[in-house]
Coordinates of C-alpha atoms in Angstrom, one line a residue:
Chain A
X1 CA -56.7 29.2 -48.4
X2 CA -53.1 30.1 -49.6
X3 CA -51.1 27.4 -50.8
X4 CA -47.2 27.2 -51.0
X5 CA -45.3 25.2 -53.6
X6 CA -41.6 25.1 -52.9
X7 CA -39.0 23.2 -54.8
X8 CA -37.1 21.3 -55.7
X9 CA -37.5 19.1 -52.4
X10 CA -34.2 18.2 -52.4
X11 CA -31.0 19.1 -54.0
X12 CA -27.3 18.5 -54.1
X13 CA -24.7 21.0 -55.1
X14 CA -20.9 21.5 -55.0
X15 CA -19.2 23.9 -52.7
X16 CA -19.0 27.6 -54.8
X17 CA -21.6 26.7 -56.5
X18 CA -25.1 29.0 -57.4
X19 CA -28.0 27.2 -55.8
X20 CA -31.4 28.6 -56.3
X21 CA -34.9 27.3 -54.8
X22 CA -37.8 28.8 -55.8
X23 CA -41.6 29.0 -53.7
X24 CA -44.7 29.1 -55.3
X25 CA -48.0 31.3 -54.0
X26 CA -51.4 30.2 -54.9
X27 CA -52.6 33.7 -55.2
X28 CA -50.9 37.0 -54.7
X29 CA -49.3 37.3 -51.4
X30 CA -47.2 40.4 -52.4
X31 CA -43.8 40.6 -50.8
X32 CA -45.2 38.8 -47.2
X33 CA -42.6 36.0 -47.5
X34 CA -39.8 35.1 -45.3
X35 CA -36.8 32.4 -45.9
X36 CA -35.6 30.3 -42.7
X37 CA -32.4 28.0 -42.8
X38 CA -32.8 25.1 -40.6
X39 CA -29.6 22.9 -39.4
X40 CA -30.2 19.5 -38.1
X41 CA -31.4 19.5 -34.5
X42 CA -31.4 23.5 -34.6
X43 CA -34.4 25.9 -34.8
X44 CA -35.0 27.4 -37.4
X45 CA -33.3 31.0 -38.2
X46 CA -34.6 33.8 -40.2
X47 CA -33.0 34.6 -43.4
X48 CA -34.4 36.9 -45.8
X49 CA -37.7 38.7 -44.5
X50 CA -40.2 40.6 -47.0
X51 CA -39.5 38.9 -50.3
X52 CA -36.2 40.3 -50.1
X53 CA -34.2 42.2 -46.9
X54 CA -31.5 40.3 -45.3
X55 CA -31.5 39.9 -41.7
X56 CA -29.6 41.5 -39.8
X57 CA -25.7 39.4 -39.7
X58 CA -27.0 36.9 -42.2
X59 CA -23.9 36.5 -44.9
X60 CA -24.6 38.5 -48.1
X61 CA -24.3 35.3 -50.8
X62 CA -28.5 34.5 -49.2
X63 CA -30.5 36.6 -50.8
X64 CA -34.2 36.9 -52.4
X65 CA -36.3 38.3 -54.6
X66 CA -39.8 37.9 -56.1
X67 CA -43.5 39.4 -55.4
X68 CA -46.8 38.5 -56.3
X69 CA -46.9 34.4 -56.6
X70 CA -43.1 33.8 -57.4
X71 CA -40.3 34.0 -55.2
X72 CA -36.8 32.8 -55.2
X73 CA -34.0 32.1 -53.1
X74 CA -30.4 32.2 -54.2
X75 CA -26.8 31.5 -52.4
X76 CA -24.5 32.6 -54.8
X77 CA -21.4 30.3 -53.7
X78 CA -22.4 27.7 -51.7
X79 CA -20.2 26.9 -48.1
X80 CA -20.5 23.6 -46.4
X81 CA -21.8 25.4 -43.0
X82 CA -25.3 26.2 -45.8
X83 CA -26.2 22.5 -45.5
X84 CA -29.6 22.5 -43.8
X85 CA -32.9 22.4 -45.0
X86 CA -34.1 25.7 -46.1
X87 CA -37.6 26.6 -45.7
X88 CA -40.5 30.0 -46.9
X89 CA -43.1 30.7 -45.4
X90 CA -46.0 33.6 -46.6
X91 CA -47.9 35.8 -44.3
X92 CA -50.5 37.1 -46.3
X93 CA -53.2 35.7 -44.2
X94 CA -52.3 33.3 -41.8
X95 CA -49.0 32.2 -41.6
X96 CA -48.0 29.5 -43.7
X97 CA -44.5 27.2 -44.7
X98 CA -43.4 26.0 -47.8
X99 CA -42.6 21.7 -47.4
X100 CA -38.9 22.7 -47.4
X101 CA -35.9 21.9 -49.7
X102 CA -32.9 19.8 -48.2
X103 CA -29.8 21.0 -49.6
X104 CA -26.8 18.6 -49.6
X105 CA -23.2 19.0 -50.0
X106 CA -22.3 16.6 -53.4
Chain B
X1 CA -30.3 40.3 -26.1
X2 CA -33.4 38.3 -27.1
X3 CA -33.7 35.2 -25.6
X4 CA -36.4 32.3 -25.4
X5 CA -35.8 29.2 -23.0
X6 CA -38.7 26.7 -23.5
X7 CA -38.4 24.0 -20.3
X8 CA -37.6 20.4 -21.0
X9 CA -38.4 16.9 -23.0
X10 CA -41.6 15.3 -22.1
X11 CA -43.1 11.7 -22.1
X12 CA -46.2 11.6 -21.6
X13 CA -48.7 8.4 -22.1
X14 CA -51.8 8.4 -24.9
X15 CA -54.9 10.2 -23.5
X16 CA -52.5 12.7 -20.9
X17 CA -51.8 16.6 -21.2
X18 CA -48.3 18.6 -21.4
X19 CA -47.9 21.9 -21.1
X20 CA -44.8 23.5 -22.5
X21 CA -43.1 27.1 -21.2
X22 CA -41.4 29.6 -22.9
X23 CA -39.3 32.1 -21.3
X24 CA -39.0 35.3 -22.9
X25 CA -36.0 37.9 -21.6
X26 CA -34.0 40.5 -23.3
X27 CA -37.0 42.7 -24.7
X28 CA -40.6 43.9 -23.7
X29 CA -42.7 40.5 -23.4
X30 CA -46.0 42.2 -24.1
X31 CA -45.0 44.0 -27.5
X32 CA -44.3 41.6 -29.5
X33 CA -46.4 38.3 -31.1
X34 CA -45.7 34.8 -30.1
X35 CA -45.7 31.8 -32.7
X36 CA -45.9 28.4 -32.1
X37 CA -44.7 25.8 -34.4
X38 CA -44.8 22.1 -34.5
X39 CA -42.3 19.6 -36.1
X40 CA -42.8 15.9 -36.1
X41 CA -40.0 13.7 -36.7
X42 CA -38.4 13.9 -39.9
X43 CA -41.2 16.4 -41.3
X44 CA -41.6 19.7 -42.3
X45 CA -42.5 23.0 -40.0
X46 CA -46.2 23.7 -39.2
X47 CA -47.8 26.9 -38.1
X48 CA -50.1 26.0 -35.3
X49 CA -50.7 29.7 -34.3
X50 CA -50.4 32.9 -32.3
X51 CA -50.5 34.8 -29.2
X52 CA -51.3 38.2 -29.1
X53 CA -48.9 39.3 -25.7
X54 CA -50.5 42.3 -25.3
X55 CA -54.7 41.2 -25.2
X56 CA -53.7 37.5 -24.5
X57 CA -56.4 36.7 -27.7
X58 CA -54.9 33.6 -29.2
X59 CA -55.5 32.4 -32.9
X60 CA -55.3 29.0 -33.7
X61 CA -54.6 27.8 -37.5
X62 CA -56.5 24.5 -39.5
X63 CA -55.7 21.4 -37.1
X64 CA -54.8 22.9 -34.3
X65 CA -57.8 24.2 -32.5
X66 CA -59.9 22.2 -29.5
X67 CA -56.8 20.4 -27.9
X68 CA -54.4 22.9 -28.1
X69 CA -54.1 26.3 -25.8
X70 CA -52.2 29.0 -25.9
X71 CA -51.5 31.3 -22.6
X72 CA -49.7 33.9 -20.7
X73 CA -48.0 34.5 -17.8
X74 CA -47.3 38.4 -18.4
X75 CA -45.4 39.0 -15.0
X76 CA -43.0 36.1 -15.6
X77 CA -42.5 36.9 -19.5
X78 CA -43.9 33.2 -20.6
X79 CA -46.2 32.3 -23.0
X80 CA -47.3 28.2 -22.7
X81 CA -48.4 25.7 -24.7
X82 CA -50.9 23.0 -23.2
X83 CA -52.2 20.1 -25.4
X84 CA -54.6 17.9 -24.0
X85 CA -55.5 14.3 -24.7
X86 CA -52.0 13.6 -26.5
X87 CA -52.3 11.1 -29.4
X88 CA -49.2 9.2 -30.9
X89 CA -49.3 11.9 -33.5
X90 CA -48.7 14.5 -31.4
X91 CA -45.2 13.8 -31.3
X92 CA -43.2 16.3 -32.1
X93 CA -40.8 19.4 -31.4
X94 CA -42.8 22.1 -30.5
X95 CA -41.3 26.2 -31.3
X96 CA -42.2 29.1 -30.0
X97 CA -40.6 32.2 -31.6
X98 CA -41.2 35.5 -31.0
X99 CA -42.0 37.9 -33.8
X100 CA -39.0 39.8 -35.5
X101 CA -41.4 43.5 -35.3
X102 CA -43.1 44.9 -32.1
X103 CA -47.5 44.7 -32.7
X104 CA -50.7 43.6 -33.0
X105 CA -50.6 40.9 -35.6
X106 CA -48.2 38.4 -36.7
X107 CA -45.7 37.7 -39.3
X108 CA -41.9 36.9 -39.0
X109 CA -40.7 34.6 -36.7
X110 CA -37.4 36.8 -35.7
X111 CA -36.2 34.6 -32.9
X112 CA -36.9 31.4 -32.2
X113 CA -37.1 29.0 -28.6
X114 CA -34.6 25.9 -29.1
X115 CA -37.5 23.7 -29.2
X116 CA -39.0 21.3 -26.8
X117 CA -39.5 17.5 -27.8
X118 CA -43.2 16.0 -26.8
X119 CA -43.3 12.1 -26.9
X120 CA -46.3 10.4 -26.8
X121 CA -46.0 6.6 -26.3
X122 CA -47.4 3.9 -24.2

């Protein structure tokens, strides 16, 4: 079974600032992995599909990259309305979540 | 536009069954693949599985198969949840969302049901 390693678990930033998190495959997965942002007592939303496509009306500073077993996630200036947990999630085989990173304002 | 409407909060006692709905509208219920995903309190997001809208074949992931059923209504546009002999554990928000491309197999949750809390207490 595919297993994902995302981190850090947490982490605290300043407004305008780069945040990256990064997810970790246990095999190759190619591009099949997707970024959700999750705000408290929201569903999830979809982010970055594919490794690396924006959704559709999803602000520019998201954005992703990565194939094989390493992908990573990067808001290039962080707003406080990006405070949520942010979470991947391969589909290689099954789909599958990374544990999440909970991103807080500092 | 695309919208799923999953009914309300339940409490149910240790040993009972719940069935959650999801109301699909805004697109063609049988061409697209229905997740569900659980969410326990405080915890991380859990793939329990898919529905394929078209066959009706469900496929259930690691922990999630024996108690838990997925099914379709295909003239109301709602795919269901039931979970039977609820344990403490089984408390939870339970997703569906639908998938973001039109097909057979699953593998972006595009849009996503506002949730539907499951409490399990005596």
């Amino acid at each position: 079974d595919i297993q994902m390693t995302q981190s850090p678990s947490s982490l605290s930033a300043s407004v305008g600032d780069r945040v990256t998190i990064t997810c970790q495959a246990s095999q190759d997965i190619s591009n099949y992995l997707n970024w959700y942002q999750q705000k408290p007592g929201k569903a999830p939303k979809l982010l970055i599909y594919d490794a690396s496509n924006l959704e559709t009306g999803v602000p520019s500073r998201f954005s992703g990259s990565g194939s094989g077993t390493d992908f990573t996630f990067t808001i290039s200036s962080l707003q406080p309305e990006d405070i949520a947990t942010y979470y991947c999630q391969q589909y290689d085989n099954l789909p599958l979540f990374g544990q999440g990173t909970r991103l807080e304002i500092k | 536009q695309v919208q799923l409407v999953q009914s309300g909060s339940e409490l149910k006692k240790p040993g009972a069954s719940v069935k959650v709905s999801c109301k699909a509208s805004g697109y063609t219920f049988t061409s697209y693949a229905m997740n569900w995903v659980r969410q326990a309190p405080g915890q991380g997001l859990e793939w329990m599985g898919w529905i394929n809208t078209n066959t009706g074949n469900p496929t259930y992931a690691q922990g999630f198969t024996g108690r838990f059923v997925f099914s379709l209504d295909t003239s109301v546009s709602t795919a269901y949840l039931q979970i039977s002999s609820l344990k403490a554990e089984d408390t939870a928000v339970y997703y569906c969302a639908r998938d973001r491309q039109p097909g057979d197999s699953v593998d972006t949750a595009g849009y996503w049901g506002q949730g539907t809390l499951v409490t399990v207490s005596s």
